[in-house]
Short mmCIF file of C-alpha atoms and ligand atoms in Angstrom, two decimals:
data_model
loop_
_atom_site.label_atom_id
_atom_site.label_comp_id
_atom_site.label_asym_id
_atom_site.label_seq_id
_atom_site.Cartn_x
_atom_site.Cartn_y
_atom_site.Cartn_z
CA MET A 4 -50.18 46.34 -49.84
CA VAL A 5 -48.94 49.63 -48.34
CA ASP A 6 -46.61 51.46 -51.60
CA ARG A 7 -45.00 55.04 -51.64
CA LEU A 8 -47.39 57.05 -52.51
CA ALA A 9 -50.02 55.55 -49.78
CA CYS A 10 -46.89 56.49 -47.23
CA LEU A 11 -46.76 59.98 -48.00
CA ALA A 12 -50.05 59.88 -47.73
CA MET A 13 -50.11 58.90 -43.92
CA ASP A 14 -47.31 61.69 -43.58
CA GLN A 15 -50.04 64.43 -45.26
CA GLU A 16 -52.05 63.22 -42.23
CA ASP A 17 -49.24 62.49 -39.54
CA PRO A 18 -50.84 64.95 -36.62
CA LEU A 19 -46.98 65.08 -35.43
CA ARG A 20 -45.98 65.67 -39.10
CA ALA A 21 -44.53 69.25 -37.59
CA PHE A 22 -41.88 68.03 -35.44
CA ARG A 23 -39.83 66.88 -38.53
CA GLU A 24 -38.62 70.52 -38.79
CA GLU A 25 -37.67 71.09 -35.41
CA PHE A 26 -35.21 68.87 -35.84
CA ALA A 27 -32.29 68.60 -37.42
CA LEU A 28 -31.77 65.71 -39.53
CA PRO A 29 -30.09 64.68 -42.87
CA GLU A 30 -31.33 64.89 -45.81
CA ASP A 31 -30.19 62.53 -47.21
CA GLU A 32 -29.46 59.96 -45.21
CA ILE A 33 -32.91 57.98 -42.44
CA TYR A 34 -32.03 58.25 -39.15
CA LEU A 35 -33.24 54.55 -38.16
CA VAL A 36 -31.04 55.03 -34.32
CA GLY A 37 -33.42 57.91 -31.93
CA ASN A 38 -33.40 54.34 -29.88
CA SER A 39 -29.92 54.95 -29.29
CA LEU A 40 -29.29 58.62 -29.90
CA GLY A 41 -32.08 60.70 -30.25
CA ALA A 42 -31.97 63.67 -33.54
CA PRO A 43 -30.78 66.91 -31.76
CA PRO A 44 -33.79 69.71 -31.37
CA ARG A 45 -32.96 72.87 -33.45
CA THR A 46 -33.39 75.24 -30.29
CA ALA A 47 -30.61 72.74 -28.93
CA ALA A 48 -27.94 74.66 -30.38
CA GLU A 49 -28.35 78.15 -29.61
CA ARG A 50 -29.76 76.90 -25.99
CA VAL A 51 -26.00 75.65 -25.42
CA ARG A 52 -25.47 78.71 -26.92
CA GLN A 53 -26.81 80.82 -24.26
CA ALA A 54 -25.64 78.48 -21.72
CA VAL A 55 -22.32 79.56 -22.37
CA GLU A 56 -22.22 83.11 -23.56
CA ASP A 57 -25.44 84.37 -21.63
CA GLU A 58 -25.30 82.42 -18.58
CA TRP A 59 -21.68 81.01 -18.14
CA GLY A 60 -20.05 84.43 -20.33
CA ARG A 61 -22.30 86.43 -17.90
CA HIS A 62 -22.63 85.40 -14.78
CA LEU A 63 -19.67 83.31 -13.75
CA VAL A 64 -19.56 81.62 -10.65
CA GLY A 65 -23.10 83.33 -10.00
CA GLY A 66 -24.67 81.48 -12.84
CA TRP A 67 -25.56 79.12 -9.34
CA ASN A 68 -27.76 81.54 -8.34
CA GLU A 69 -28.71 83.94 -11.11
CA ALA A 70 -29.32 81.25 -14.16
CA GLY A 71 -30.94 78.47 -12.17
CA TRP A 72 -27.93 75.92 -12.65
CA TYR A 73 -28.30 74.89 -8.87
CA ALA A 74 -31.63 73.82 -8.87
CA GLN A 75 -31.57 72.36 -11.69
CA PRO A 76 -31.82 68.70 -10.69
CA LEU A 77 -35.32 69.43 -9.07
CA THR A 78 -36.46 71.42 -11.89
CA THR A 79 -35.74 69.48 -14.78
CA GLY A 80 -36.39 66.43 -13.20
CA ASP A 81 -40.48 68.16 -12.22
CA ARG A 82 -39.84 68.88 -16.51
CA LEU A 83 -39.58 64.38 -16.36
CA ALA A 84 -42.44 64.28 -14.47
CA PRO A 85 -44.78 64.28 -16.91
CA LEU A 86 -43.18 62.21 -19.32
CA ILE A 87 -43.11 58.58 -16.95
CA GLY A 88 -46.21 59.18 -14.88
CA ALA A 89 -44.54 60.88 -11.94
CA GLY A 90 -45.34 64.17 -10.44
CA PRO A 91 -43.91 67.56 -9.15
CA GLY A 92 -41.31 66.63 -6.46
CA GLU A 93 -40.54 62.74 -7.29
CA VAL A 94 -38.05 62.80 -9.81
CA VAL A 95 -34.14 64.61 -9.88
CA ALA A 96 -32.04 64.49 -12.99
CA GLY A 97 -28.08 64.30 -12.77
CA ASN A 98 -25.89 61.47 -13.47
CA THR A 99 -25.90 58.85 -15.30
CA THR A 100 -28.76 55.59 -15.69
CA SER A 101 -26.41 53.38 -14.45
CA ILE A 102 -25.61 55.23 -11.43
CA ALA A 103 -29.16 56.09 -10.98
CA VAL A 104 -29.69 51.93 -10.90
CA TYR A 105 -27.32 51.95 -7.92
CA GLN A 106 -29.01 54.03 -6.48
CA ALA A 107 -32.85 52.50 -6.64
CA VAL A 108 -30.82 49.21 -5.84
CA ASN A 109 -28.79 50.77 -2.83
CA ALA A 110 -32.21 51.82 -2.07
CA ALA A 111 -34.55 48.95 -1.79
CA MET A 112 -32.32 47.19 -0.69
CA ARG A 113 -32.08 49.12 2.51
CA LEU A 114 -35.36 49.13 2.45
CA ARG A 115 -36.02 45.73 2.76
CA PRO A 116 -33.18 43.76 5.11
CA GLY A 117 -33.30 40.34 5.41
CA ARG A 118 -34.21 39.96 1.95
CA ASP A 119 -31.45 40.20 -0.43
CA VAL A 120 -32.17 38.82 -3.52
CA ILE A 121 -32.20 40.98 -6.78
CA VAL A 122 -34.67 40.28 -9.49
CA VAL A 123 -33.15 40.57 -12.77
CA ASP A 124 -33.58 39.91 -16.29
CA ARG A 125 -30.83 38.30 -17.52
CA GLY A 126 -31.61 40.00 -21.38
CA ASN A 127 -31.90 43.41 -19.03
CA PHE A 128 -29.19 45.71 -20.92
CA PRO A 129 -26.18 44.52 -19.17
CA THR A 130 -25.12 48.06 -17.06
CA ASP A 131 -28.31 47.60 -15.27
CA ASN A 132 -27.00 44.16 -13.76
CA TYR A 133 -23.46 44.76 -13.46
CA MET A 134 -24.08 47.81 -11.65
CA ILE A 135 -25.27 45.74 -9.07
CA GLU A 136 -23.39 42.55 -9.24
CA GLY A 137 -22.27 42.04 -5.37
CA LEU A 138 -25.03 43.99 -3.74
CA GLY A 139 -27.04 40.85 -3.17
CA GLU A 140 -27.70 37.46 -4.85
CA LEU A 141 -29.11 38.53 -8.55
CA ARG A 142 -31.60 36.26 -9.99
CA ASP A 143 -33.84 35.81 -13.38
CA ILE A 144 -37.07 36.65 -13.86
CA GLY A 145 -37.65 33.54 -15.63
CA GLU A 146 -37.73 31.73 -12.23
CA GLY A 147 -40.82 33.62 -11.65
CA ARG A 148 -39.91 34.21 -7.81
CA PHE A 149 -40.25 36.90 -5.84
CA ASP A 150 -41.07 36.49 -2.27
CA ASP A 151 -37.24 36.38 -0.66
CA ALA A 152 -36.68 39.29 -3.56
CA ALA A 153 -35.44 42.70 -1.81
CA CYS A 154 -36.55 44.34 -5.36
CA VAL A 155 -36.27 43.65 -9.07
CA LEU A 156 -35.21 45.46 -11.54
CA LEU A 157 -36.40 45.53 -14.75
CA SER A 158 -36.38 47.03 -18.29
CA GLU A 159 -39.57 48.21 -19.87
CA VAL A 160 -38.40 47.90 -23.02
CA ASP A 161 -36.12 45.59 -23.10
CA TYR A 162 -32.95 47.22 -25.51
CA ARG A 163 -32.04 44.46 -28.02
CA THR A 164 -35.53 43.21 -28.57
CA GLY A 165 -38.12 45.55 -27.83
CA ALA A 166 -40.42 43.85 -26.29
CA ARG A 167 -42.17 45.85 -23.76
CA TYR A 168 -43.27 44.13 -20.52
CA ASP A 169 -46.53 45.30 -18.96
CA VAL A 170 -45.67 47.64 -16.14
CA PRO A 171 -48.70 47.39 -13.94
CA GLU A 172 -48.97 44.09 -14.00
CA VAL A 173 -45.24 43.18 -12.98
CA THR A 174 -45.62 45.75 -10.37
CA ALA A 175 -48.36 44.25 -8.79
CA ARG A 176 -46.69 41.07 -9.08
CA VAL A 177 -43.80 42.38 -6.80
CA GLN A 178 -45.23 44.31 -4.72
CA GLU A 179 -48.31 41.40 -3.52
CA ALA A 180 -44.89 39.49 -3.67
CA GLY A 181 -43.04 42.47 -0.29
CA ALA A 182 -41.07 43.15 -2.85
CA LEU A 183 -39.92 46.53 -4.65
CA MET A 184 -40.09 47.19 -8.00
CA ILE A 185 -38.00 49.45 -10.41
CA TRP A 186 -38.29 49.90 -14.43
CA ASP A 187 -35.84 50.74 -16.22
CA VAL A 188 -37.54 53.57 -19.07
CA CYS A 189 -34.44 53.99 -21.03
CA HIS A 190 -35.76 52.30 -23.69
CA SER A 191 -39.58 54.16 -23.39
CA VAL A 192 -39.57 57.02 -22.58
CA GLY A 193 -40.36 59.64 -25.75
CA ALA A 194 -41.95 56.61 -27.48
CA LEU A 195 -45.15 55.54 -25.66
CA ARG A 196 -46.65 57.24 -22.72
CA VAL A 197 -44.51 55.77 -19.34
CA ASP A 198 -46.81 55.34 -16.48
CA VAL A 199 -45.05 53.96 -13.39
CA SER A 200 -46.17 55.67 -11.02
CA ALA A 201 -47.51 52.96 -9.08
CA ALA A 202 -43.23 51.00 -8.98
CA ASP A 203 -40.90 52.39 -6.62
CA PHE A 204 -38.57 53.01 -8.02
CA ALA A 205 -37.95 54.01 -11.71
CA VAL A 206 -34.52 54.93 -13.27
CA GLY A 207 -33.64 56.28 -17.24
CA CYS A 208 -31.45 58.07 -19.50
CA THR A 209 -32.74 61.48 -22.04
CA TYR A 210 -30.58 61.38 -24.94
CA LYS A 211 -32.27 58.62 -26.47
CA TYR A 212 -36.18 58.88 -27.08
CA LEU A 213 -36.04 62.83 -25.08
CA ASN A 214 -33.51 63.90 -27.68
CA GLY A 215 -31.53 65.23 -24.91
CA GLY A 216 -27.82 65.04 -26.61
CA PRO A 217 -24.39 63.00 -26.09
CA GLY A 218 -23.96 62.49 -22.24
CA ALA A 219 -27.38 64.54 -21.47
CA PRO A 220 -28.59 63.68 -17.78
CA ALA A 221 -30.18 60.46 -16.21
CA PHE A 222 -33.52 60.86 -13.92
CA LEU A 223 -34.46 59.13 -10.78
CA ARG A 224 -37.69 59.00 -10.08
CA VAL A 225 -38.70 57.15 -6.34
CA HIS A 226 -42.26 57.30 -5.31
CA PRO A 227 -43.22 59.74 -2.50
CA ARG A 228 -44.40 57.21 -0.48
CA HIS A 229 -40.27 56.03 0.31
CA GLN A 230 -38.97 59.55 0.50
CA ALA A 231 -38.59 60.33 4.07
CA THR A 232 -37.38 56.28 4.04
CA ALA A 233 -35.18 56.00 1.00
CA GLU A 234 -31.38 56.25 1.95
CA ASN A 235 -29.24 57.67 -0.83
CA VAL A 236 -25.66 55.21 -1.07
CA LEU A 237 -24.54 58.15 -2.60
CA SER A 238 -24.55 61.02 -0.02
CA GLY A 239 -22.12 63.35 -2.35
CA TRP A 240 -23.06 66.70 -0.97
CA TYR A 241 -25.58 68.23 -3.31
CA GLY A 242 -27.55 65.22 -0.92
CA HIS A 243 -26.64 66.92 2.09
CA ALA A 244 -29.71 69.46 4.14
CA GLU A 245 -27.65 72.20 4.26
CA PRO A 246 -25.08 71.91 1.63
CA PHE A 247 -23.60 75.51 2.12
CA ALA A 248 -22.85 74.57 5.64
CA PHE A 249 -20.02 72.48 4.51
CA GLU A 250 -20.72 70.84 7.73
CA PRO A 251 -17.60 67.92 8.71
CA GLY A 252 -20.89 65.35 8.39
CA PHE A 253 -23.11 63.53 6.47
CA ARG A 254 -26.70 64.85 6.92
CA ARG A 255 -28.95 63.65 4.21
CA ALA A 256 -31.51 66.13 3.05
CA ASP A 257 -35.72 65.95 3.11
CA GLY A 258 -37.78 65.40 0.15
CA ILE A 259 -35.88 63.90 -3.34
CA ARG A 260 -33.17 66.18 -3.63
CA ARG A 261 -31.49 63.78 -1.45
CA PHE A 262 -30.65 61.54 -4.29
CA THR A 263 -29.25 64.25 -5.50
CA VAL A 264 -24.95 63.48 -5.96
CA SER A 265 -23.26 66.23 -7.10
CA THR A 266 -22.61 69.40 -9.78
CA PRO A 267 -24.74 69.25 -12.38
CA HIS A 268 -23.48 69.17 -15.91
CA VAL A 269 -25.25 72.60 -16.47
CA LEU A 270 -23.99 72.66 -20.03
CA SER A 271 -25.49 68.87 -20.92
CA PHE A 272 -28.79 70.05 -18.97
CA ALA A 273 -28.59 72.82 -21.42
CA ALA A 274 -29.11 70.82 -24.35
CA LEU A 275 -31.67 68.44 -22.30
CA GLU A 276 -34.11 71.99 -21.71
CA ALA A 277 -34.19 72.56 -25.43
CA ALA A 278 -35.86 68.52 -25.80
CA LEU A 279 -38.40 69.31 -22.75
CA ASP A 280 -39.27 72.25 -23.81
CA MET A 281 -40.26 70.35 -27.52
CA TRP A 282 -41.64 67.23 -25.53
CA GLU A 283 -44.09 70.25 -23.37
CA ARG A 284 -45.45 70.63 -27.25
CA VAL A 285 -45.89 66.48 -27.78
CA ASP A 286 -49.33 64.03 -27.39
CA LEU A 287 -47.84 60.85 -25.80
CA ASP A 288 -50.85 59.20 -27.01
CA GLN A 289 -50.28 60.58 -30.77
CA VAL A 290 -46.63 59.04 -29.94
CA ARG A 291 -47.10 56.22 -29.53
CA ALA A 292 -49.99 55.68 -31.99
CA LYS A 293 -47.56 56.84 -34.93
CA SER A 294 -45.03 54.36 -33.54
CA MET A 295 -47.10 51.44 -33.76
CA ALA A 296 -47.81 51.97 -36.82
CA LEU A 297 -44.46 52.66 -38.56
CA THR A 298 -43.43 49.65 -36.68
CA SER A 299 -46.07 47.48 -37.85
CA LEU A 300 -45.44 48.70 -41.51
CA PHE A 301 -41.84 47.91 -41.19
CA ILE A 302 -42.31 44.50 -39.68
CA ASP A 303 -45.50 44.20 -43.23
CA LEU A 304 -43.04 45.68 -45.60
CA VAL A 305 -39.29 43.60 -44.61
CA GLY A 306 -42.27 40.68 -44.37
CA ASP A 307 -40.25 37.11 -45.02
CA ARG A 308 -36.20 38.44 -45.17
CA LEU A 309 -35.82 38.51 -42.07
CA GLU A 310 -36.52 36.43 -38.98
CA LEU A 311 -38.26 38.75 -36.82
CA ALA A 312 -37.03 39.00 -33.65
CA SER A 313 -39.34 41.27 -31.91
CA PRO A 314 -42.67 40.87 -31.02
CA ARG A 315 -45.30 40.40 -33.46
CA ASP A 316 -47.98 43.01 -31.14
CA PRO A 317 -47.67 46.68 -30.91
CA GLU A 318 -49.12 46.74 -27.80
CA ARG A 319 -46.53 44.27 -27.32
CA ARG A 320 -42.85 45.85 -28.38
CA GLY A 321 -41.55 49.05 -27.84
CA SER A 322 -40.74 51.64 -30.34
CA GLN A 323 -38.32 49.33 -32.44
CA VAL A 324 -37.94 46.81 -34.48
CA SER A 325 -34.87 44.06 -34.01
CA PHE A 326 -34.79 41.04 -36.84
CA TYR A 327 -32.40 37.95 -36.34
CA HIS A 328 -29.31 37.88 -38.93
CA HIS A 329 -26.49 35.77 -39.09
CA ASP A 330 -24.53 38.46 -40.99
CA GLY A 331 -25.88 40.51 -38.82
CA TYR A 332 -22.54 43.23 -38.06
CA PRO A 333 -22.48 43.08 -42.20
CA VAL A 334 -25.49 43.88 -43.09
CA MET A 335 -25.94 46.47 -40.89
CA ARG A 336 -22.55 48.61 -42.20
CA ALA A 337 -24.00 47.45 -46.09
CA LEU A 338 -27.51 49.13 -45.49
CA ILE A 339 -25.65 52.18 -43.11
CA ASP A 340 -22.91 52.86 -46.17
CA HIS A 341 -27.14 53.05 -48.62
CA GLY A 342 -28.11 55.71 -45.80
CA VAL A 343 -30.41 53.42 -43.88
CA HIS A 344 -28.93 53.89 -40.26
CA GLY A 345 -30.25 50.89 -37.83
CA ASP A 346 -27.22 49.59 -35.51
CA PHE A 347 -26.52 45.97 -34.30
CA ARG A 348 -26.23 44.04 -30.77
CA ALA A 349 -23.95 41.19 -30.84
CA PRO A 350 -24.67 38.33 -31.70
CA ASP A 351 -26.48 38.91 -34.46
CA ILE A 352 -29.21 41.11 -33.80
CA LEU A 353 -30.47 44.21 -36.07
CA ARG A 354 -32.01 47.02 -34.80
CA PHE A 355 -34.22 49.44 -36.09
CA GLY A 356 -35.38 52.46 -33.51
CA PHE A 357 -38.44 55.11 -34.72
CA ALA A 358 -38.85 57.67 -33.31
CA PRO A 359 -42.24 59.44 -34.37
CA LEU A 360 -41.87 62.77 -34.20
CA TYR A 361 -39.25 62.92 -36.94
CA THR A 362 -39.85 59.63 -38.52
CA ARG A 363 -41.68 59.69 -41.48
CA TYR A 364 -44.09 56.64 -43.35
CA VAL A 365 -41.69 57.50 -46.57
CA ASP A 366 -38.63 56.54 -44.29
CA VAL A 367 -40.52 53.18 -43.98
CA TRP A 368 -40.33 53.22 -46.99
CA ASN A 369 -37.41 53.77 -48.07
CA ALA A 370 -35.46 51.89 -45.62
CA ALA A 371 -36.95 48.82 -46.46
CA GLN A 372 -36.63 48.95 -50.14
CA THR A 373 -33.39 49.45 -49.09
CA VAL A 374 -32.88 46.63 -46.90
CA ALA A 375 -34.32 44.35 -49.64
CA GLU A 376 -31.99 45.45 -51.98
CA VAL A 377 -28.83 45.15 -49.73
CA LEU A 378 -30.14 41.46 -48.88
CA GLU A 379 -31.52 40.31 -52.61
CA LYS A 380 -28.25 41.45 -54.11
CA GLU A 381 -25.97 40.59 -50.77
CA LEU A 382 -24.46 43.76 -51.20
CA TRP A 383 -23.84 43.02 -48.08
CA ARG A 384 -20.81 40.09 -48.60
CA GLU A 385 -17.75 42.74 -49.75
CA ASP A 386 -15.28 42.69 -47.44
CA ARG A 387 -14.86 46.24 -46.29
CA TYR A 388 -18.29 45.99 -44.07
CA ALA A 389 -16.74 42.80 -41.85
CA VAL A 390 -13.99 45.12 -40.22
CA ARG A 391 -15.15 45.99 -37.25
CA LEU A 392 -15.74 49.38 -35.63
CA ALA A 393 -15.20 50.54 -31.79
CA VAL A 394 -18.80 51.41 -32.13
CA THR A 395 -21.46 49.02 -33.45
C1 PLP B 419 -28.94 53.39 -22.44
C2 PLP B 419 -29.28 52.29 -21.43
C3 PLP B 419 -28.75 52.86 -20.27
C4 PLP B 419 -27.19 53.53 -20.99
O1 PLP B 419 -26.90 54.03 -19.23
P1 PLP B 419 -25.20 55.12 -18.54
O2 PLP B 419 -25.49 54.97 -17.53
O3 PLP B 419 -26.66 56.45 -19.72
O4 PLP B 419 -24.28 54.46 -20.10
C5 PLP B 419 -28.60 52.16 -18.94
N1 PLP B 419 -29.92 50.69 -18.98
C6 PLP B 419 -30.99 50.51 -20.64
C7 PLP B 419 -31.57 49.84 -20.10
C8 PLP B 419 -30.63 51.42 -21.28
O5 PLP B 419 -30.94 51.09 -21.92
#
């Protein structure tokens, strides 16, 4: 069995170890929630200051031209593309994942007139299913039928259990049945080598493993084969062929710009750009290898103290480990109080996310020790841990 010294040695050997220094993280806490909100790159504050003082402060409205704000949805989209296996001109950044889901499903429905079934996973992150209620008849993937479906909307990695779909296999099966495949990569981008190149649409957020910051822009990828025909249901002025012609009616832009909606969130883009400067230096194969090692180590160290909710095979899971516990909420509150930050998902899931750029093997060791202590001494039974906070 691995011990603490072995973990320290693994950290020494870790090819990604230098990245941890690039993040602002509290020294005495173990942060295992990078799957929900990634830690800030140290350069983010300076980049946002630049956007406020040097761009906004100096150029004022001229920033739209002078500082490249106008093109941000496309230029940042191109920087995100390699992280999901896409090419330039295929991705727009902006808005939120919920909005991108709505755009993608609407576009898919219009590309498949006569089919009104949308296949989803009932375990999808709720917003994905909420957003498309009323757009078609929702059917669960468990029924395994795609022949009358317009599209299939799935998360590559399940937010609750961390279970991972086989993207190439599912994409091929869906497309063979004549349906369009839409992947949500919120819980996989930045955690593994995502490749949704064959899919028709993909959506994702940048504030989880990509460290873009709270409220960071989301993204939407449209396969080149659909760009001439797919329509953006949210026909805002940014996606107009000539936004500054201020014509009375909407006329679609060519190419991926047609999927932009409205004014980009410039200050949020600034923080995301700082993160992308870092991601451009990251080897995603190293990220995936370390992610599998960290999560497997945590599963081994926690052992049978908790019932595993995630797949045991590292190939079949993303970068999180989840366990079931009947009193999951107070257990997680107690863990946080003892310096191990995971989160709780109703009704009974304890989640621990392992962001490979800043999580060390020794953190895994220490976190598992704390889990053992909180459970064995039943520290979670203190009354104050039962009080629910607004965000769990
Ligand atoms: C995090 C997450 C979202 C978040 O949606 P927002 O619109 O950014 O609030 C959506 N879908 C999935 C699968 C997620 O993991």
